[in-house]
C-alpha cells in the first residue's frame, strides 16, 4: 500500500522530513476495522510527533490520526459495523497513523461518518470534535443543557478545537460563550460559529471582558499558548472556577496561583482512552455518532478551511508547514491517493 512517513526527525523544509513509502498492507486484530482511507486531516499533534518521535531503524513512522474511509475487513470481535460502512475516527497515538491507503482502527473509537458531508469535510471533524466534547463535558463538567448563568472563555477559538468547542457550547449548553481571536478574519469566523462575544488575546483580557459586561469567567478552555496567558486567565477566573488545557506550555505553570480562588485545573488529551484502554473507551465512538447526527441535523458544521490533494509526501509537507506557521483557521484536510 502507499503511505507517507519519515525515517528521522527533520525540519519540514527538508525534502526527507516526509517521504512517500510502499508498505505491507496491515492485518486486522480481533477488534480492528481495516479501512481504505479516502481523506485525512492534519493536526498540531502530527507536527509535534514528527519533531519529537524518532523511528526505529528500518521502521518508518507513519503519522496521521483523523481519517474517513470505507471498511474493507473486520476483526473477529467487532460489533456494530459491516464491510462497506463509511466511517470516521481519530485513531490512537500508539499505533501506525492514517497517512496510508489502508489503516487499522479499534472499532470502539470509530463511528459512521456524517451522511451530509463529503470525505474531506468529514475528515476535519473527529480529533477536534472528540477533544472539544471531552473538554467541555468530561473535564470542565458542564452537563448537556446546563451552564445557565455561566460564561465559557475559549482561548484560541479560531483553531480546530476552538471551532468545534464554540459550536458544541452554543448548541448543547446554555453557556455564554466568549472566544478569543487576534485577526479580523479569525474574529469574524468565531462569531459565525456562534460566540456571543470575541476578544483579542494579544490585548489585556480583563478590560475587554469588562467592556463586554463580563465581570468574571466561571469556565476557561485554554487551547494555545497557555503559559503566555496564565496570569491573565487566573485574574479573570471566578472563584471556584475551572480551567481546562490541551496544549503543551513552553514554561511551567504556577499552580500555586490557583489556590487563593480555589481554581481547579483539568487536562484533556483525546488519546488517553485508547492509549490506556480505559473501561469507557467506547465513549469516543458514541460521541462521534452523536456529532455525526448533529452535523446531519444542521446543528454543527465542518470547520475545514484548507483542502489539498492528493495524499502524498509533497502535499503533507505543505500541510505541516501551514500548521507550524501558527496562522491556520479551522482545519486542513487532504484527500485521495
Backbone as numpy.savetxt, mean C-alpha at the origin, in Angstrom:
# Nx Ny Nz CAx CAy CAz Cx Cy Cz
9.61 -19.23 -17.69 8.77 -18.03 -17.69 9.65 -16.78 -17.69
9.09 -15.69 -18.21 9.78 -14.41 -18.14 9.63 -13.83 -16.73
10.67 -13.13 -16.29 10.61 -12.45 -14.99 11.60 -11.30 -15.02
11.49 -10.43 -14.04 12.43 -9.32 -13.88 12.95 -9.37 -12.45
14.28 -9.26 -12.29 14.86 -9.31 -10.96 16.24 -8.68 -10.95
17.02 -9.02 -9.93 18.36 -8.47 -9.83 19.28 -9.46 -9.13
20.58 -9.35 -9.42 21.60 -10.21 -8.82 22.37 -9.52 -7.71
22.37 -8.18 -7.73 23.04 -7.42 -6.67 22.34 -6.07 -6.52
22.40 -5.52 -5.32 21.77 -4.23 -5.05 22.59 -3.12 -5.69
21.94 -2.38 -6.60 22.60 -1.31 -7.34 21.68 -0.10 -7.43
22.25 1.11 -7.62 21.39 2.27 -7.87 20.53 2.04 -9.10
19.33 2.59 -9.11 18.39 2.32 -10.20 18.89 2.85 -11.53
19.84 3.78 -11.51 20.41 4.29 -12.75 21.35 3.28 -13.41
21.76 2.25 -12.69 22.65 1.23 -13.25 21.83 0.27 -14.12
22.31 -0.06 -15.32 21.53 -0.92 -16.22 21.28 -2.33 -15.68
22.04 -2.77 -14.69 21.84 -4.11 -14.12 21.14 -4.06 -12.76
20.59 -2.89 -12.42 19.83 -2.81 -11.16 18.58 -3.68 -11.23
18.00 -3.80 -12.41 16.91 -4.74 -12.70 17.15 -5.31 -14.08
17.05 -6.63 -14.22 17.37 -7.27 -15.50 16.27 -8.27 -15.87
16.13 -8.51 -17.17 15.19 -9.51 -17.66 15.77 -10.91 -17.41
14.89 -11.83 -16.98 15.31 -13.18 -16.61 14.42 -14.22 -17.28
14.94 -15.43 -17.41 14.15 -16.61 -17.74 14.29 -17.57 -16.57
13.18 -17.90 -15.91 13.21 -18.74 -14.72 12.26 -19.92 -14.87
12.49 -21.00 -14.11 11.55 -22.13 -14.14 10.18 -21.72 -13.63
9.14 -22.28 -14.19 7.78 -22.01 -13.70 7.63 -22.57 -12.29
7.00 -21.84 -11.37 6.83 -22.34 -10.00 5.75 -23.42 -9.91
5.87 -24.25 -8.88 4.91 -25.33 -8.65 4.12 -25.00 -7.38
2.80 -24.97 -7.45 2.01 -24.57 -6.28 2.12 -25.54 -5.12
2.21 -24.98 -3.90 2.12 -25.77 -2.69 0.66 -26.01 -2.33
0.40 -26.66 -1.20 -0.97 -27.05 -0.85 -1.97 -25.89 -0.81
-1.54 -24.71 -0.35 -2.47 -23.59 -0.20 -2.26 -22.51 -1.26
-1.56 -22.82 -2.32 -1.20 -21.81 -3.31 -2.15 -21.76 -4.50
-2.33 -20.55 -5.01 -2.86 -20.32 -6.34 -1.67 -20.08 -7.27
-1.67 -20.72 -8.44 -0.70 -20.39 -9.48 -1.39 -19.41 -10.42
-0.86 -18.18 -10.48 -1.51 -17.09 -11.20 -0.68 -16.68 -12.40
-1.34 -16.55 -13.56 -0.67 -15.95 -14.73 -0.88 -14.44 -14.63
0.19 -13.74 -14.41 0.12 -12.32 -14.07 -0.18 -11.48 -15.31
-1.17 -10.58 -15.17 -1.54 -9.66 -16.26 -1.05 -8.25 -16.00
-1.01 -7.84 -14.73 -0.58 -6.48 -14.38 -0.03 -6.48 -12.96
0.88 -5.56 -12.72 1.48 -5.42 -11.40 1.54 -3.93 -11.04
1.73 -3.67 -9.76 1.97 -2.30 -9.29 3.34 -2.24 -8.65
3.94 -1.06 -8.65 5.21 -0.85 -7.98 4.96 0.05 -6.77
5.48 -0.36 -5.63 5.29 0.34 -4.36 6.64 0.73 -3.77
6.65 1.68 -2.83 7.91 2.03 -2.19 8.67 0.84 -1.61
7.94 -0.19 -1.15 8.63 -1.35 -0.59 9.50 -2.03 -1.65
9.09 -2.00 -2.91 9.91 -2.59 -3.98 11.29 -1.94 -4.01
11.31 -0.61 -3.96 12.58 0.10 -4.04 13.40 -0.11 -2.77
12.76 -0.17 -1.62 13.48 -0.39 -0.36 14.14 -1.76 -0.34
13.41 -2.80 -0.78 13.97 -4.15 -0.80 15.12 -4.23 -1.81
14.93 -3.62 -2.98 16.00 -3.65 -3.99 17.29 -3.04 -3.46
17.16 -1.99 -2.68 18.34 -1.30 -2.16 18.97 -2.02 -0.97
18.22 -2.90 -0.30 18.72 -3.44 0.96 18.88 -4.95 1.00
18.17 -5.69 0.16 18.23 -7.15 0.23 19.19 -7.68 -0.82
20.24 -8.36 -0.36 21.25 -8.91 -1.27 20.89 -10.35 -1.62
20.70 -10.68 -2.91 20.35 -12.05 -3.29 21.48 -13.03 -2.99
21.12 -14.28 -2.82 22.11 -15.35 -2.70 22.76 -15.58 -4.06
24.05 -15.97 -4.10 24.71 -16.21 -5.39 23.93 -17.21 -6.24
23.68 -16.83 -7.48 22.98 -17.70 -8.41 21.48 -17.75 -8.22
20.93 -16.96 -7.28 19.50 -16.95 -7.02 18.99 -15.51 -7.11
18.65 -15.06 -8.32 18.21 -13.66 -8.47 16.95 -13.38 -7.66
16.87 -12.17 -7.18 15.71 -11.72 -6.41 14.67 -11.14 -7.35
13.43 -11.65 -7.27 12.31 -11.13 -8.06 11.42 -10.32 -7.12
11.23 -9.06 -7.45 10.43 -8.16 -6.63 8.98 -8.14 -7.12
8.17 -7.31 -6.46 6.78 -7.14 -6.89 5.83 -7.84 -5.94
4.80 -7.12 -5.51 3.81 -7.72 -4.63 2.41 -7.56 -5.18
1.99 -6.37 -5.48 0.67 -6.21 -6.09 0.59 -6.97 -7.41
-0.52 -7.65 -7.65 -0.70 -8.35 -8.93 -2.18 -8.60 -9.20
-2.49 -8.70 -10.49 -3.79 -9.13 -10.99 -3.53 -10.18 -12.06
-4.30 -11.26 -12.05 -4.10 -12.28 -13.07 -5.15 -13.37 -12.96
-4.98 -14.39 -13.81 -5.91 -15.53 -13.85 -5.30 -16.75 -13.18
-6.11 -17.47 -12.42 -5.65 -18.69 -11.76 -5.47 -19.80 -12.80
-4.28 -20.39 -12.81 -3.99 -21.49 -13.74 -3.98 -22.86 -13.07
-3.69 -22.89 -11.77 -3.67 -24.17 -11.04 -3.90 -23.89 -9.56
-4.35 -24.94 -8.84 -4.69 -24.81 -7.43 -3.95 -25.85 -6.61
-3.49 -25.44 -5.41 -2.97 -26.40 -4.47 -4.08 -27.28 -3.90
-3.71 -28.41 -3.32 -4.69 -29.40 -2.87 -5.60 -28.88 -1.76
-5.16 -27.90 -0.97 -5.96 -27.42 0.16 -6.67 -26.09 -0.12
-6.60 -25.61 -1.35 -7.23 -24.33 -1.69 -8.75 -24.46 -1.64
-9.39 -23.47 -1.06 -10.85 -23.43 -0.99 -11.35 -22.10 -1.57
-12.50 -22.14 -2.25 -13.17 -20.92 -2.69 -12.69 -20.34 -4.00
-11.74 -20.97 -4.68 -11.25 -20.49 -5.97 -11.29 -21.61 -6.99
-11.33 -21.22 -8.26 -11.34 -22.19 -9.35 -10.38 -21.72 -10.44
-9.90 -22.65 -11.24 -9.07 -22.30 -12.39 -9.86 -21.34 -13.28
-9.21 -20.28 -13.72 -9.86 -19.28 -14.55 -10.31 -18.04 -13.79
-10.36 -18.12 -12.46 -10.76 -16.95 -11.66 -9.76 -15.81 -11.88
-10.28 -14.60 -11.98 -9.44 -13.41 -12.07 -9.27 -12.87 -10.65
-8.04 -12.84 -10.17 -7.78 -12.51 -8.77 -6.84 -11.32 -8.65
-6.85 -10.72 -7.44 -5.87 -9.68 -7.14 -5.40 -9.87 -5.71
-4.18 -9.38 -5.42 -3.58 -9.62 -4.11 -2.30 -8.81 -3.98
-1.75 -8.78 -2.75 -0.50 -8.06 -2.50 0.65 -8.98 -2.12
0.42 -10.27 -2.05 1.51 -11.22 -1.87 2.17 -11.18 -0.49
3.32 -11.85 -0.41 4.06 -11.99 0.84 5.51 -11.59 0.62
6.08 -10.87 1.57 7.42 -10.30 1.38 8.52 -11.36 1.47
8.21 -12.53 2.01 9.21 -13.59 2.16 9.09 -14.66 1.07
8.40 -14.34 -0.03 8.29 -15.26 -1.16 8.68 -14.52 -2.44
9.02 -15.26 -3.51 9.34 -14.59 -4.78 8.21 -13.67 -5.23
8.59 -12.55 -5.87 7.63 -11.51 -6.19 6.85 -11.73 -7.46
5.97 -10.77 -7.74 5.00 -10.89 -8.84 5.50 -10.34 -10.17
6.75 -9.87 -10.24 7.28 -9.40 -11.52 7.71 -10.59 -12.36
6.75 -11.46 -12.64 6.99 -12.71 -13.35 5.70 -13.13 -14.04
5.84 -13.90 -15.12 4.64 -14.33 -15.85 3.76 -15.24 -15.00
4.38 -16.08 -14.16 3.64 -16.99 -13.30 4.06 -16.74 -11.85
3.07 -16.74 -10.95 3.36 -16.36 -9.57 2.51 -17.19 -8.62
3.08 -17.51 -7.46 2.36 -18.26 -6.43 1.93 -17.32 -5.31
0.69 -17.50 -4.84 0.19 -16.73 -3.71 -0.70 -17.63 -2.86
-0.61 -17.50 -1.55 -1.48 -18.22 -0.63 -2.92 -17.73 -0.86
-3.82 -18.66 -1.04 -5.20 -18.29 -1.40 -5.88 -17.45 -0.33
-5.40 -17.53 0.92 -6.05 -16.81 2.02 -5.84 -15.30 1.94
-4.83 -14.86 1.16 -4.59 -13.42 1.07 -4.93 -12.88 -0.32
-5.73 -13.63 -1.06 -6.16 -13.20 -2.40 -7.68 -13.10 -2.43
-8.19 -12.40 -3.44 -9.64 -12.28 -3.65 -9.91 -12.09 -5.13
-11.15 -12.26 -5.53 -11.50 -11.98 -6.92 -11.40 -10.48 -7.17
-10.84 -10.12 -8.30 -10.60 -8.71 -8.62 -11.91 -7.99 -8.90
-11.94 -6.67 -8.70 -13.15 -5.91 -9.04 -13.54 -6.10 -10.51
-14.80 -6.38 -10.75 -15.26 -6.63 -12.11 -15.29 -5.36 -12.94
-15.44 -4.22 -12.30 -15.60 -2.96 -13.02 -14.28 -2.33 -13.44
-13.16 -2.91 -13.04 -11.85 -2.35 -13.37 -11.08 -3.27 -14.30
-10.30 -2.67 -15.21 -9.36 -3.44 -16.00 -8.19 -3.89 -15.15
-7.33 -4.71 -15.74 -6.23 -5.29 -14.98 -5.31 -4.23 -14.39
-4.96 -3.21 -15.16 -4.02 -2.20 -14.68 -4.58 -1.44 -13.49
-5.83 -0.98 -13.59 -6.41 -0.23 -12.49 -6.60 -1.09 -11.25
-6.95 -2.35 -11.45 -7.11 -3.25 -10.30 -5.78 -3.53 -9.62
-4.70 -3.59 -10.40 -3.38 -3.90 -9.84 -2.88 -2.82 -8.89
-3.42 -1.61 -9.01 -2.99 -0.53 -8.13 -3.62 -0.56 -6.75
-4.52 -1.50 -6.49 -5.30 -1.47 -5.25 -4.78 -2.29 -4.08
-4.34 -3.54 -4.24 -4.24 -4.43 -3.08 -3.36 -3.95 -1.93
-2.08 -3.67 -2.18 -1.18 -3.35 -1.08 -1.62 -2.09 -0.34
-2.00 -1.06 -1.09 -2.40 0.18 -0.43 -3.75 0.03 0.26
-4.66 -0.73 -0.33 -5.97 -0.93 0.30 -5.83 -1.72 1.59
-5.02 -2.76 1.58 -4.82 -3.56 2.80 -4.17 -2.70 3.88
-3.13 -1.97 3.51 -2.42 -1.14 4.49 -3.36 -0.10 5.10
-4.11 0.60 4.24 -5.02 1.63 4.73 -6.12 1.03 5.60
-6.67 -0.09 5.18 -7.76 -0.74 5.94 -7.26 -1.18 7.32
-6.12 -1.89 7.35 -5.59 -2.36 8.62 -5.21 -1.19 9.53
-4.63 -0.14 8.97 -4.24 1.01 9.77 -5.46 1.69 10.40
-6.49 1.89 9.61 -7.68 2.59 10.08 -8.49 1.76 11.07
-8.78 0.52 10.71 -9.71 -0.27 11.51 -9.02 -1.14 12.57
-7.88 -1.72 12.23 -7.21 -2.63 13.17 -6.25 -1.90 14.10
-5.45 -0.99 13.58 -4.44 -0.32 14.41 -5.01 0.89 15.15
-5.64 1.81 14.43 -6.21 2.99 15.08 -7.54 2.68 15.77
-8.13 1.54 15.45 -9.29 1.06 16.18 -10.59 1.77 15.89
-10.72 2.38 14.72 -11.98 3.05 14.37 -12.99 1.99 13.93
-14.17 1.92 14.52 -15.17 0.95 14.05 -15.82 1.43 12.75
-16.19 0.50 11.90 -16.93 0.89 10.70 -18.21 1.62 11.12
-18.45 2.76 10.48 -19.60 3.57 10.82 -19.38 4.47 12.02
-18.21 4.36 12.67 -17.92 5.14 13.87 -17.06 6.36 13.57
-16.56 6.97 14.64 -15.67 8.12 14.50 -16.36 9.46 14.55
-17.64 9.49 14.82 -18.36 10.78 14.85 -17.72 11.70 15.88
-17.51 12.95 15.49 -16.94 13.93 16.39 -15.43 13.89 16.49
-14.78 12.99 15.75 -13.33 12.88 15.78 -12.73 13.28 14.44
-11.46 13.70 14.49 -10.73 14.09 13.28 -9.59 13.12 13.02
-9.42 12.72 11.77 -8.29 11.92 11.30 -7.40 12.80 10.45
-6.14 12.93 10.84 -5.15 13.66 10.04 -4.30 12.65 9.30
-4.28 12.74 7.96 -3.51 11.82 7.12 -2.32 12.58 6.55
-1.12 12.27 7.03 0.09 12.94 6.56 0.62 12.19 5.34
0.70 12.88 4.21 1.06 12.24 2.96 -0.15 11.63 2.27
-1.24 12.39 2.24 -2.52 11.86 1.78 -2.59 11.64 0.28
-1.67 12.21 -0.49 -1.72 12.06 -1.94 -1.01 10.82 -2.44
-0.26 10.14 -1.57 0.44 8.92 -1.98 -0.49 7.73 -2.12
0.08 6.57 -2.38 -0.73 5.39 -2.62 -1.61 5.01 -1.44
-1.00 4.85 -0.26 -1.78 4.48 0.93 -2.71 5.61 1.33
-2.21 6.85 1.32 -3.04 7.99 1.68 -4.27 8.11 0.80
-4.11 7.85 -0.49 -5.23 7.95 -1.42 -6.34 6.96 -1.09
-5.96 5.78 -0.61 -6.97 4.80 -0.20 -7.52 5.11 1.18
-6.66 5.57 2.09 -7.10 5.85 3.45 -8.15 6.96 3.49
-7.93 8.01 2.73 -8.90 9.10 2.67 -10.26 8.57 2.20
-10.25 7.75 1.17 -11.51 7.21 0.65 -12.21 6.30 1.66
-11.45 5.39 2.27 -12.05 4.46 3.23 -12.64 5.21 4.42
-11.91 6.22 4.90 -12.40 6.97 6.05 -13.68 7.73 5.71
-13.77 8.28 4.50 -14.98 9.01 4.11 -16.15 8.08 3.85
-15.88 6.92 3.26 -16.96 6.02 2.87 -17.47 5.15 4.01
-16.59 4.78 4.95 -16.96 3.77 5.94 -16.95 4.26 7.38
-16.65 5.56 7.60 -16.68 6.10 8.95 -17.36 7.47 8.94
-17.53 8.04 10.14 -18.06 9.40 10.27 -16.96 10.40 10.65
-15.72 10.02 10.46 -14.60 10.89 10.81 -14.56 12.15 9.94
-14.07 13.24 10.51 -13.68 14.40 9.72 -12.26 14.11 9.23
-12.05 14.13 7.93 -10.78 13.72 7.33 -10.01 14.93 6.84
-8.80 15.09 7.36 -7.90 16.16 6.93 -6.67 15.51 6.34
-6.34 15.84 5.09 -5.16 15.30 4.45 -4.08 16.35 4.32
-2.82 15.91 4.24 -1.74 16.85 3.96 -1.18 16.58 2.57
-0.86 17.67 1.87 -0.24 17.62 0.55 0.42 18.97 0.32
1.50 19.00 -0.45 2.29 20.23 -0.53 2.24 20.94 -1.87
1.67 20.31 -2.90 1.63 20.94 -4.22 0.18 21.13 -4.65
-0.11 22.15 -5.47 -1.50 22.39 -5.88 -2.17 21.16 -6.48
-1.43 20.42 -7.33 -2.04 19.26 -7.97 -2.32 18.13 -6.99
-1.44 17.94 -6.00 -1.70 16.88 -5.02 -2.78 17.30 -4.03
-2.83 18.58 -3.71 -3.90 19.07 -2.84 -5.27 18.89 -3.51
-5.34 19.18 -4.80 -6.60 18.98 -5.54 -6.99 17.51 -5.56
-6.01 16.63 -5.74 -6.24 15.18 -5.77 -6.85 14.71 -4.44
-6.29 15.17 -3.32 -6.77 14.75 -2.02 -8.20 15.24 -1.79
-8.50 16.42 -2.25 -9.89 16.92 -2.14 -10.84 16.07 -2.99
-10.40 15.70 -4.20 -11.23 14.87 -5.07 -11.55 13.53 -4.41
-10.63 13.02 -3.61 -10.82 11.73 -2.96 -11.76 11.82 -1.75
-12.06 13.05 -1.33 -13.07 13.21 -0.29 -12.63 13.87 0.99
-11.38 14.33 1.09 -10.95 14.98 2.33 -11.79 16.22 2.61
-12.16 16.41 3.86 -12.91 17.61 4.25 -12.04 18.85 4.18
-10.74 18.69 4.43 -9.81 19.81 4.39 -8.43 19.28 4.02
-7.59 20.17 3.47 -6.23 19.81 3.09 -5.29 20.89 3.62
-4.20 20.44 4.26 -3.18 21.37 4.76 -1.83 20.98 4.16
-0.88 21.89 4.24 0.44 21.72 3.65 1.42 21.28 4.74
1.97 20.05 4.60 2.87 19.56 5.65 4.25 20.22 5.63
4.53 21.08 4.65 5.78 21.82 4.67 5.66 23.12 5.46
4.45 23.43 5.93 4.18 24.63 6.72 3.70 24.21 8.11
3.79 25.11 9.11 3.35 24.76 10.46 1.92 24.20 10.49
1.75 23.03 11.09 0.45 22.36 11.08 -0.56 23.03 11.99
-0.13 23.41 13.20 -1.11 23.92 14.16 -1.87 25.14 13.62
-1.14 26.08 13.03 -1.79 27.30 12.54 -2.80 26.98 11.44
-2.45 26.03 10.56 -3.37 25.67 9.47 -4.61 24.95 10.00
-4.42 24.06 10.98 -5.56 23.35 11.55 -6.48 24.32 12.29
-5.87 25.25 13.03 -6.67 26.25 13.74 -7.49 27.07 12.77
-6.87 27.45 11.65 -7.59 28.23 10.63 -8.75 27.44 10.04
-8.63 26.12 10.05 -9.71 25.26 9.53 -10.73 24.92 10.61
-10.56 25.50 11.80 -11.51 25.25 12.87 -11.26 23.98 13.64
-10.03 23.46 13.58 -9.69 22.19 14.24 -8.69 22.48 15.35
-9.11 22.29 16.61 -8.25 22.61 17.75 -7.24 21.50 18.03
-7.65 20.24 17.84 -6.78 19.10 18.10 -7.27 17.91 17.29
-6.40 16.91 17.18 -6.66 15.77 16.30 -6.60 14.48 17.12
-7.69 13.71 17.09 -7.74 12.47 17.87 -6.96 11.34 17.23
-6.91 11.30 15.91 -6.28 10.20 15.19 -5.34 10.74 14.13
-4.13 10.18 14.07 -3.14 10.61 13.09 -2.60 9.39 12.37
-2.59 9.45 11.04 -1.95 8.42 10.21 -0.76 9.10 9.53
0.43 8.82 10.02 1.64 9.43 9.46 2.26 8.43 8.49
2.21 8.75 7.20 2.56 7.79 6.16 3.93 8.02 5.55
4.53 9.17 5.81 5.83 9.47 5.20 6.56 10.53 6.02
7.90 10.43 6.05 8.75 11.42 6.73 8.27 11.71 8.16
7.92 10.67 8.88 7.39 10.85 10.24 8.39 11.58 11.13
9.67 11.27 11.01 10.66 11.91 11.87 10.69 13.43 11.68
10.44 13.88 10.45 10.44 15.32 10.19 9.23 16.03 10.81
8.12 15.30 10.94 6.88 15.91 11.42 6.57 15.57 12.88
7.42 14.78 13.52 7.09 14.18 14.81 6.66 15.21 15.86
7.46 16.25 16.05 7.14 17.24 17.08 5.80 17.92 16.79
5.55 18.23 15.52 4.29 18.88 15.15 3.11 17.94 15.36
3.28 16.65 15.10 2.18 15.69 15.28 1.84 15.53 16.75
2.87 15.42 17.58 2.62 15.33 19.02 1.92 16.60 19.51
2.31 17.74 18.97 1.73 19.02 19.37 0.23 19.10 19.06
-0.18 18.65 17.87 -1.59 18.80 17.47 -2.46 17.64 17.93
-1.83 16.56 18.43 -2.60 15.40 18.86 -3.42 15.72 20.11
-4.64 15.21 20.14 -5.50 15.37 21.31 -5.02 14.45 22.43
-5.18 14.84 23.69 -4.86 13.93 24.78 -5.55 12.58 24.59
-4.79 11.50 24.85 -5.25 10.12 24.68 -5.50 9.77 23.20
-4.89 10.55 22.30 -5.03 10.27 20.88 -4.17 9.10 20.43
-4.33 8.72 19.17 -3.60 7.59 18.60 -2.84 8.04 17.36
-1.60 7.57 17.24 -0.77 7.87 16.08 -0.39 6.55 15.41
-0.70 6.41 14.12 -0.35 5.22 13.37 0.73 5.53 12.35
1.70 4.61 12.20 2.83 4.82 11.29 2.96 3.65 10.32
3.49 3.94 9.12 3.83 2.86 8.19 5.24 3.03 7.62
5.86 4.20 7.81 7.13 4.46 7.13 8.32 4.02 7.99
9.52 4.30 7.51 10.75 3.95 8.20 11.48 5.25 8.56
11.20 5.83 9.72 11.81 7.10 10.08 13.34 7.04 10.01
13.92 8.07 9.44 15.38 8.10 9.25 16.12 8.29 10.56
15.47 8.91 11.53 16.06 9.10 12.85 15.10 8.56 13.90
15.62 8.12 15.05 14.74 7.55 16.09 13.70 8.55 16.57
12.51 8.04 16.87 11.44 8.88 17.38 11.51 8.96 18.91
11.24 10.12 19.44 11.23 10.33 20.88 9.88 9.90 21.44
9.78 8.63 21.86 8.49 8.14 22.36 8.14 8.76 23.71
9.12 9.29 24.44 8.81 9.94 25.70 7.93 11.17 25.49
7.99 11.73 24.27 7.15 12.90 23.98 5.67 12.55 24.03
5.33 11.26 23.97 3.93 10.83 23.98 3.34 10.74 25.38
4.21 10.71 26.39 3.75 10.37 27.74 2.78 11.39 28.32
3.10 12.68 28.21 2.30 13.71 28.89 0.84 13.67 28.45
0.62 13.41 27.15 -0.76 13.34 26.64 -1.32 11.91 26.63
-0.52 10.94 27.11 -0.93 9.53 27.07 -1.32 9.12 25.66
-0.48 9.53 24.70 -0.71 9.15 23.30 -0.22 7.73 23.06
-0.86 7.01 22.15 -0.43 5.66 21.83 0.10 5.60 20.39
1.07 4.72 20.18 1.75 4.58 18.89 1.43 3.21 18.32
1.04 3.17 17.03 0.61 1.91 16.41 1.32 1.73 15.06
2.05 0.62 14.93 2.70 0.32 13.66 1.79 -0.52 12.79
1.82 -0.24 11.49 1.11 -1.07 10.51 2.09 -1.57 9.47
2.10 -2.88 9.26 2.85 -3.52 8.17 1.94 -4.59 7.59
1.52 -4.41 6.35 0.54 -5.35 5.79 1.11 -6.74 5.55
2.43 -6.89 5.59 3.04 -8.21 5.40 3.07 -9.03 6.68
2.72 -8.46 7.82 2.86 -9.17 9.09 2.05 -10.46 9.11
0.81 -10.41 8.66 -0.05 -11.59 8.73 0.52 -12.75 7.92
0.97 -12.48 6.69 1.52 -13.56 5.86 2.91 -13.97 6.32
3.71 -13.02 6.81 5.07 -13.32 7.24 5.09 -14.28 8.43
4.13 -14.11 9.35 4.09 -14.94 10.55 2.98 -15.99 10.51
2.24 -16.05 9.41 1.16 -17.03 9.31 0.17 -16.91 10.45
-0.26 -15.69 10.75 -1.13 -15.46 11.90 -2.46 -16.18 11.75
-3.11 -16.39 12.88 -4.39 -17.11 12.86 -5.45 -16.37 12.05
-5.30 -15.04 11.94 -6.29 -14.25 11.20 -5.79 -13.86 9.81
-4.86 -14.64 9.26 -4.28 -14.32 7.96 -5.33 -14.15 6.87
-6.39 -14.92 6.93 -7.43 -14.86 5.89 -8.21 -13.55 5.91
-8.03 -12.72 6.95 -8.69 -11.42 6.97 -8.28 -10.58 5.76
-7.06 -10.76 5.27 -6.64 -9.97 4.12 -7.42 -10.35 2.87
-7.68 -11.63 2.68 -8.53 -12.02 1.56 -9.94 -11.47 1.69
-10.47 -11.51 2.90 -11.82 -11.02 3.12 -11.91 -9.50 2.91
-10.92 -8.76 3.38 -11.01 -7.31 3.21 -10.81 -6.92 1.74
-9.99 -7.69 1.01 -9.86 -7.41 -0.43 -11.17 -7.68 -1.16
-11.91 -8.69 -0.71 -13.23 -8.94 -1.31 -14.17 -7.77 -1.02
-14.11 -7.21 0.21 -14.93 -6.04 0.54 -14.54 -4.85 -0.33
-13.23 -4.63 -0.50 -12.76 -3.52 -1.32 -13.26 -3.67 -2.75
-13.18 -4.90 -3.30 -13.66 -5.13 -4.66 -15.14 -4.79 -4.78
-15.93 -5.18 -3.77 -17.36 -4.88 -3.80 -17.61 -3.37 -3.73
-16.83 -2.67 -2.90 -16.98 -1.21 -2.79 -16.60 -0.51 -4.10
-15.59 -1.03 -4.77 -15.20 -0.49 -6.08 -16.33 -0.70 -7.08
-16.86 -1.92 -7.11 -17.92 -2.22 -8.07 -19.22 -1.47 -7.77
-19.40 -1.05 -6.52 -20.55 -0.22 -6.16 -20.32 1.26 -6.47
-19.10 1.62 -6.89 -18.78 3.00 -7.18 -18.41 3.84 -5.97
-18.15 3.18 -4.84 -17.83 3.92 -3.61 -16.34 4.14 -3.43
-15.51 3.31 -4.04 -14.06 3.48 -4.03 -13.56 3.54 -5.46
-12.51 4.29 -5.70 -11.94 4.40 -7.04 -10.48 3.97 -7.02
-10.02 3.48 -8.16 -8.60 3.17 -8.31 -7.81 4.47 -8.22
-6.59 4.38 -7.71 -5.76 5.58 -7.56 -4.56 5.56 -8.50
-4.67 4.82 -9.60 -3.57 4.74 -10.58 -3.40 6.08 -11.28
-2.16 6.55 -11.33 -1.86 7.80 -12.03 -0.81 7.62 -13.13
-0.06 6.50 -13.09 0.94 6.21 -14.12 0.78 4.77 -14.57
0.82 4.54 -15.90 0.65 3.20 -16.46 1.73 2.97 -17.52
2.58 1.98 -17.28 3.65 1.63 -18.22 3.39 0.24 -18.78
3.93 -0.03 -19.96 3.79 -1.35 -20.59 4.91 -1.52 -21.61
5.42 -2.76 -21.74 5.10 -4.00 -21.04 5.85 -4.11 -19.71
5.69 -5.26 -19.05 6.43 -5.54 -17.83 7.80 -6.09 -18.23
8.80 -5.27 -18.16 10.17 -5.72 -18.45 11.13 -4.88 -17.61
12.42 -5.22 -17.70 13.40 -4.56 -16.84 13.49 -3.07 -17.11
13.47 -2.67 -18.37 13.59 -1.25 -18.69 12.45 -0.44 -18.10
11.22 -0.96 -18.23 10.05 -0.24 -17.70 10.05 -0.23 -16.18
10.48 -1.34 -15.57 10.51 -1.38 -14.12 11.61 -0.48 -13.55
12.73 -0.34 -14.26 13.74 0.62 -13.81 13.17 2.03 -13.83
12.40 2.35 -14.88 11.76 3.67 -14.95 10.78 3.85 -13.80
10.02 2.79 -13.50 9.03 2.86 -12.42 9.71 3.08 -11.06
10.79 2.35 -10.80 11.50 2.52 -9.54 12.06 3.93 -9.42
12.58 4.45 -10.52 13.13 5.81 -10.50 12.05 6.84 -10.18
10.85 6.65 -10.74 9.75 7.56 -10.45 9.39 7.53 -8.96
9.32 6.34 -8.38 8.98 6.24 -6.97 10.08 6.84 -6.10
11.33 6.60 -6.47 12.43 7.13 -5.67 12.53 8.64 -5.75
11.88 9.25 -6.74 11.89 10.72 -6.85 11.08 11.36 -5.72
10.17 10.58 -5.10 9.35 11.09 -4.00 8.23 12.02 -4.44
7.93 12.06 -5.72 6.92 13.01 -6.21 5.74 12.31 -6.90
5.57 11.03 -6.60 4.46 10.29 -7.19 3.13 10.70 -6.56
2.10 10.78 -7.38 0.72 10.96 -6.91 -0.03 9.67 -7.23
-0.68 9.09 -6.23 -1.40 7.84 -6.48 -0.45 6.68 -6.75
-0.85 5.79 -7.67 -0.13 4.55 -7.89 0.41 4.44 -9.32
1.47 3.61 -9.45 2.11 3.34 -10.73 1.97 1.86 -11.03
1.47 1.53 -12.23 1.25 0.12 -12.59 1.89 -0.19 -13.93
2.13 -1.49 -14.15 2.63 -1.99 -15.42 1.77 -3.18 -15.83
1.59 -3.36 -17.15 0.78 -4.49 -17.60 1.40 -5.15 -18.82
1.14 -6.47 -18.95 1.52 -7.23 -20.12 2.98 -7.59 -20.19
3.26 -8.86 -20.52 4.64 -9.31 -20.72 4.95 -9.38 -22.20
